[in-house]
Amino acid sequence: MNDLAFREPSFVADAVRIARKDLLIEFRSRSGFLSAAVFALLSLAIFRFSWDPTAVSSIDLAPGILWVIFTFAGLLGLNRSFNVEQVDRAMDALLASPVSREAVFAGKALGNFVFVMAVQLLALPTLALFFGLPVGPEWWGVLAVALLAGVGFVAVGTLFAAVASNTRLAEMLLPMLALPFFVPVLIPAAQATSSLLAGRPLSEVVPELKIMGAFDIVFVAACTLAFPFTLEE
Amino acid sequence: MADSDTGTLSAPQRAVVRRNGPPPELEGGTALVADGVTRKYGARAVVKNVSLRLNAGDCLALFGPNGAGKTTLLRMLGGLLKPHSGRVTLHGRELPGEAATRRLLGVISHRSMLYDALTVRENVMFAAECQGLRHAAAATDAVLEQLHVHDRADTPVRALSRGLQQRVSIARALVHGPRLVLLDEPYTGLDETGARALTDALRALKANGATVVLITHNLSEGLALATETAIMRDGMFVHQMTRPPEDYVVTEYATMYRELVAGVE
Amino acid sequence: MTSVSMPETGTSVRRTMPALDWVLVLALLAVGGAVVRALVFTPADAMLGAVQRLLYVHVPSAIQGMYVACTIMAVCGGLYLWIKDERLDRIAESAAEVGFVFLSVVLVTGAIWGKSSWGTAWAWEPRLTSALFLWFVVLSYLVLRDAIENREARARLSAVLGVLALLLVPFIHMTVYLFRGLHPEPLALKPGKPDMSPEMLTTFLIANLAFMFLFFALVRVRYQWASMRDERAALEQA
């Protein structure tokens, strides 16, 4: 009389569950998010103090700063992606379960995406505040750019976090591996932000959005396919 | 193993009842077969052409010095590693397999495989949901009770002693009623109570018709549970034995073991 | 060249690298010949001056370093992930190291040329920028390999990087076209497509062939070294 009722594994449910688990762990320990948030805010303050307003206008300077900070705060979060699975080998239990490898990757990336966006939601208002930027409807465009950039960023970043977790120097290797890959996301993002904050209409940043969108599609697919190869089998 | 969940019992009652017997289609018969399994590390073979055959209800105790290839063999038996040659089948299905096959597995090692920031219940629920259990909460409660950790269910794992953590790890591995349970030195670091709880759980598994493969350095515990024993050295089985359960001659076995692995440790 | 027979297996293992690899020597002579031809027998470009002769080093290095090396890395990496043959990994590893050297040459010659022709050692034009980013990626490939001890993991993970790197290249191109730098692109910037007289064209082709020869000779030597290293490691472990 067996009454263990099972349901078939669902990619979405599995990924969401893994993301939720990671975010719950992050929320409980808090140190990762706090480090990234403090880093972002402190950096913004430092950049503000080292800026000579008579030489460069805030609208010219702020976008570049925003995206540099986004990158390094994001890297702080990405570094931690796989730590939690390695400490007590929890990953082994996950891999032995019916959950697919692709769902594990999607779950990890989703958790990282929430992390990165959370930091960004702190950084954007702070940027506006510190640099005296006007706040208007153009910021919705900036948010959209941030979302688009975030997807590509976490796809590549999560994959290389998985690669780096196999090495001796994981935390140092991750930036080295990932930064060249971030460039096709960061440069269009910075340029689009710059245009939008200067008041240009959304239609003018369509080329940037296209590159980011293409990058997102190509690399989300490629990294999902590549992820199983980062696991020893 | 996906099926409907009709029944007149309540979910918690059903969760308890299911522990009393295997599903009809898996009752008796050959459970786990490894056929000429080899795994290399570079040019060196870590597991050399190993074959074994276990029935439902069998327990294989695998002994051997460090570096003999026991863990690698175990990971191949669980589908976590692919053999470079040969194959492993579980209930007729090849490993590594698809979701339905992986659901038959439970893995326990001396690492807890838990998330220490989460509570006991959260860890086991996560495992239960990953296995696809429809009544994850009921199954979680049942297994926590079975292993006597129910009273600490809302404690974060990091606040527990090693022995308790291991019991939670066992709960995590068994919540979905696996038919093949693989244990890699589970007695390491366990105190008296923990070791007893583990042995009880393993006896219950065998009684339910599950197949167990146990790597341990503890000869007496292993021999007490085993229906088959094997000594592994340099990637190969140097001794295999099918032992009737009453035959408990630990000292003889220990002497033979020492002779067979002389020069390695 | 010394070889030693291993008593049990009967295979012979080369213990030292050959003192003189003839293929490499020939390749170096070919490159030397191309250089001589460029310096002595080919007139300098009227407009761009003597420095333009760097073209004969810069462009072939770019072709080998960027296109050939990276394609080999990606293709061998991808094939390795499919069939797990260690030789593919060794080819990728060798191509990466030699490609790294060639890419460095591209950047240095590009800087020298730029400084003399346009007054600036660097310009954010598509090909140079791609070369720069590929240089970074190949460097990170080499550092990654260095950070992994397990042979199988090293091959597998660097193969993943190699394949993804090839996917990156078109995006870098696209991004640079989008990029609005602070200074305008130099007008006379044509590292690859100046109008060439027939003599210059011949020299150009010869240089390309010579560098291709050199690239493959170097990869071959590096591959042999890698094979020896792997065999020795396998013997030590057995």
Short mmCIF file of N, CA and C in Angstrom, two decimals, chain A residues 159-160 162-163 166-169 173 176-177 180-181 183-184 187-188 191 195 207-208 211 214-215 218-219 222-223 226 229-233, chain C residues 81-82 84 133 136-137 139-141 143-144 146-150 152-153 156-157 160-161 164-165 167-168 171-172 174-175 178-181:
data_model
loop_
_atom_site.label_atom_id
_atom_site.label_comp_id
_atom_site.label_asym_id
_atom_site.label_seq_id
_atom_site.Cartn_x
_atom_site.Cartn_y
_atom_site.Cartn_z
N LEU A 159 26.90 31.66 -14.18
CA LEU A 159 27.68 30.59 -14.80
C LEU A 159 29.14 30.64 -14.38
N PHE A 160 29.73 31.84 -14.42
CA PHE A 160 31.13 31.91 -14.05
C PHE A 160 31.34 31.72 -12.56
N ALA A 162 29.75 29.46 -10.96
CA ALA A 162 29.81 28.00 -10.92
C ALA A 162 31.18 27.51 -11.36
N VAL A 163 31.72 28.11 -12.42
CA VAL A 163 33.06 27.72 -12.88
C VAL A 163 34.09 28.01 -11.79
N ASN A 166 34.90 25.92 -8.59
CA ASN A 166 35.72 24.71 -8.71
C ASN A 166 37.20 24.99 -8.52
N THR A 167 37.57 26.24 -8.35
CA THR A 167 38.99 26.58 -8.36
C THR A 167 39.44 27.03 -6.98
N ARG A 168 40.75 27.17 -6.87
CA ARG A 168 41.33 27.58 -5.61
C ARG A 168 41.04 29.04 -5.29
N LEU A 169 40.98 29.87 -6.33
CA LEU A 169 40.92 31.32 -6.10
C LEU A 169 39.58 31.88 -6.52
N LEU A 173 38.97 34.94 -9.18
CA LEU A 173 38.82 34.51 -10.56
C LEU A 173 37.50 34.98 -11.15
N MET A 176 37.63 38.26 -12.97
CA MET A 176 38.48 38.14 -14.14
C MET A 176 37.76 37.44 -15.29
N LEU A 177 37.02 36.41 -14.96
CA LEU A 177 36.30 35.67 -15.99
C LEU A 177 35.13 36.46 -16.53
N PRO A 180 35.01 40.74 -18.89
CA PRO A 180 34.92 40.94 -20.35
C PRO A 180 33.52 40.66 -20.89
N PHE A 181 32.83 39.70 -20.25
CA PHE A 181 31.50 39.35 -20.73
C PHE A 181 30.45 40.37 -20.32
N VAL A 183 30.87 43.55 -20.56
CA VAL A 183 31.03 44.76 -21.37
C VAL A 183 29.87 45.00 -22.34
N PRO A 184 29.43 44.00 -23.11
CA PRO A 184 28.31 44.27 -24.05
C PRO A 184 27.00 44.60 -23.36
N ILE A 187 28.14 48.74 -21.38
CA ILE A 187 28.32 49.93 -22.21
C ILE A 187 26.99 50.42 -22.78
N PRO A 188 26.19 49.56 -23.38
CA PRO A 188 24.88 50.04 -23.82
C PRO A 188 24.04 50.57 -22.67
N GLN A 191 25.27 54.04 -21.72
CA GLN A 191 24.90 55.02 -22.75
C GLN A 191 23.42 55.31 -22.75
N SER A 195 21.59 58.90 -22.06
CA SER A 195 20.63 59.54 -22.96
C SER A 195 19.32 59.82 -22.26
N PRO A 207 18.75 51.23 -30.21
CA PRO A 207 19.92 50.40 -30.55
C PRO A 207 20.56 49.77 -29.31
N GLU A 208 20.69 50.57 -28.24
CA GLU A 208 21.26 50.00 -27.02
C GLU A 208 20.40 48.89 -26.46
N ILE A 211 20.89 45.65 -28.42
CA ILE A 211 22.09 44.88 -28.11
C ILE A 211 21.91 44.14 -26.79
N ALA A 214 19.53 41.24 -27.27
CA ALA A 214 20.15 40.13 -27.99
C ALA A 214 21.13 39.39 -27.08
N PHE A 215 21.92 40.16 -26.36
CA PHE A 215 22.86 39.55 -25.43
C PHE A 215 22.13 38.67 -24.42
N VAL A 218 20.85 35.40 -26.11
CA VAL A 218 21.93 34.47 -26.47
C VAL A 218 22.58 33.89 -25.23
N PHE A 219 22.88 34.74 -24.26
CA PHE A 219 23.66 34.23 -23.14
C PHE A 219 22.82 33.51 -22.09
N ALA A 222 22.84 30.16 -23.76
CA ALA A 222 24.16 29.52 -23.77
C ALA A 222 24.58 29.11 -22.36
N CYS A 223 24.35 29.98 -21.37
CA CYS A 223 24.80 29.67 -20.02
C CYS A 223 23.97 28.55 -19.41
N ALA A 226 25.40 25.53 -20.84
CA ALA A 226 26.77 25.28 -20.40
C ALA A 226 26.85 24.83 -18.95
N PHE A 229 27.94 21.41 -17.61
CA PHE A 229 29.34 21.05 -17.79
C PHE A 229 30.23 21.59 -16.68
N THR A 230 29.68 22.47 -15.84
CA THR A 230 30.50 22.93 -14.73
C THR A 230 30.43 21.97 -13.56
N LEU A 231 29.57 20.94 -13.68
CA LEU A 231 29.43 19.95 -12.61
C LEU A 231 30.21 18.71 -12.98
N GLU A 232 30.84 18.11 -12.00
CA GLU A 232 31.60 16.93 -12.35
C GLU A 232 30.66 15.77 -12.57
N GLU A 233 30.71 15.21 -13.70
CA GLU A 233 29.94 14.01 -13.99
C GLU A 233 30.77 13.08 -14.84
N LEU C 81 34.03 18.75 -24.94
CA LEU C 81 32.84 18.56 -24.08
C LEU C 81 31.98 17.43 -24.62
N TRP C 82 32.06 17.21 -25.91
CA TRP C 82 31.25 16.16 -26.53
C TRP C 82 31.93 14.80 -26.39
N LYS C 84 35.22 14.16 -25.01
CA LYS C 84 36.15 14.00 -23.88
C LYS C 84 37.49 13.40 -24.26
N PHE C 133 39.94 42.96 -25.95
CA PHE C 133 39.08 42.13 -25.12
C PHE C 133 39.38 40.65 -25.28
N PHE C 136 42.19 39.94 -23.04
CA PHE C 136 41.73 39.73 -21.66
C PHE C 136 41.12 38.35 -21.48
N VAL C 137 40.30 37.95 -22.45
CA VAL C 137 39.61 36.67 -22.31
C VAL C 137 40.60 35.52 -22.36
N LEU C 139 43.70 35.65 -21.59
CA LEU C 139 44.44 35.69 -20.34
C LEU C 139 43.65 35.02 -19.22
N SER C 140 42.36 35.34 -19.14
CA SER C 140 41.58 34.72 -18.07
C SER C 140 41.46 33.21 -18.30
N TYR C 141 41.44 32.78 -19.55
CA TYR C 141 41.46 31.35 -19.87
C TYR C 141 42.71 30.70 -19.30
N VAL C 143 44.69 31.86 -16.90
CA VAL C 143 44.68 31.93 -15.43
C VAL C 143 43.73 30.87 -14.86
N LEU C 144 42.60 30.68 -15.49
CA LEU C 144 41.65 29.67 -15.04
C LEU C 144 42.29 28.29 -15.06
N ASP C 146 45.30 27.58 -14.86
CA ASP C 146 46.34 27.50 -13.84
C ASP C 146 45.77 27.28 -12.46
N ALA C 147 44.51 27.68 -12.26
CA ALA C 147 43.93 27.60 -10.92
C ALA C 147 43.24 26.28 -10.64
N ILE C 148 43.24 25.38 -11.59
CA ILE C 148 42.56 24.09 -11.38
C ILE C 148 43.58 22.97 -11.45
N GLU C 149 43.60 22.15 -10.40
CA GLU C 149 44.58 21.07 -10.40
C GLU C 149 44.10 19.82 -11.08
N ASN C 150 42.83 19.52 -10.91
CA ASN C 150 42.26 18.31 -11.47
C ASN C 150 42.23 18.38 -13.00
N GLU C 152 40.79 16.68 -15.38
CA GLU C 152 39.51 16.58 -16.07
C GLU C 152 38.71 17.87 -15.90
N ALA C 153 38.73 18.40 -14.66
CA ALA C 153 37.98 19.63 -14.42
C ALA C 153 38.58 20.79 -15.21
N ARG C 156 37.47 20.53 -18.80
CA ARG C 156 36.04 20.76 -18.95
C ARG C 156 35.70 22.24 -18.77
N LEU C 157 36.22 22.86 -17.70
CA LEU C 157 35.85 24.23 -17.41
C LEU C 157 36.45 25.22 -18.40
N VAL C 160 34.37 25.24 -21.50
CA VAL C 160 33.17 26.08 -21.37
C VAL C 160 33.53 27.54 -21.65
N LEU C 161 34.63 28.00 -21.05
CA LEU C 161 35.04 29.39 -21.27
C LEU C 161 35.37 29.63 -22.74
N LEU C 164 32.15 29.97 -24.80
CA LEU C 164 31.45 31.22 -24.53
C LEU C 164 32.22 32.42 -25.07
N ALA C 165 33.55 32.32 -25.05
CA ALA C 165 34.35 33.44 -25.55
C ALA C 165 34.07 33.70 -27.03
N LEU C 167 31.30 33.20 -28.53
CA LEU C 167 30.00 33.86 -28.60
C LEU C 167 30.10 35.34 -28.27
N LEU C 168 31.10 35.67 -27.47
CA LEU C 168 31.24 37.06 -27.01
C LEU C 168 31.70 37.97 -28.13
N PHE C 171 29.46 40.30 -30.06
CA PHE C 171 28.87 41.32 -29.20
C PHE C 171 29.85 42.44 -28.90
N ILE C 172 31.12 42.10 -28.77
CA ILE C 172 32.11 43.15 -28.56
C ILE C 172 32.17 44.06 -29.79
N MET C 174 29.80 44.66 -31.92
CA MET C 174 28.59 45.50 -31.96
C MET C 174 28.68 46.63 -30.94
N THR C 175 29.20 46.29 -29.76
CA THR C 175 29.25 47.31 -28.70
C THR C 175 30.19 48.44 -29.09
N LEU C 178 28.80 50.95 -31.28
CA LEU C 178 27.83 51.78 -30.59
C LEU C 178 28.51 52.86 -29.76
N PHE C 179 29.75 52.60 -29.40
CA PHE C 179 30.41 53.39 -28.38
C PHE C 179 30.78 54.77 -28.91
N ARG C 180 30.40 55.79 -28.20
CA ARG C 180 30.76 57.13 -28.63
C ARG C 180 31.90 57.62 -27.73
N GLY C 181 33.09 57.51 -28.23
CA GLY C 181 34.25 57.88 -27.43
C GLY C 181 34.41 59.38 -27.34
#
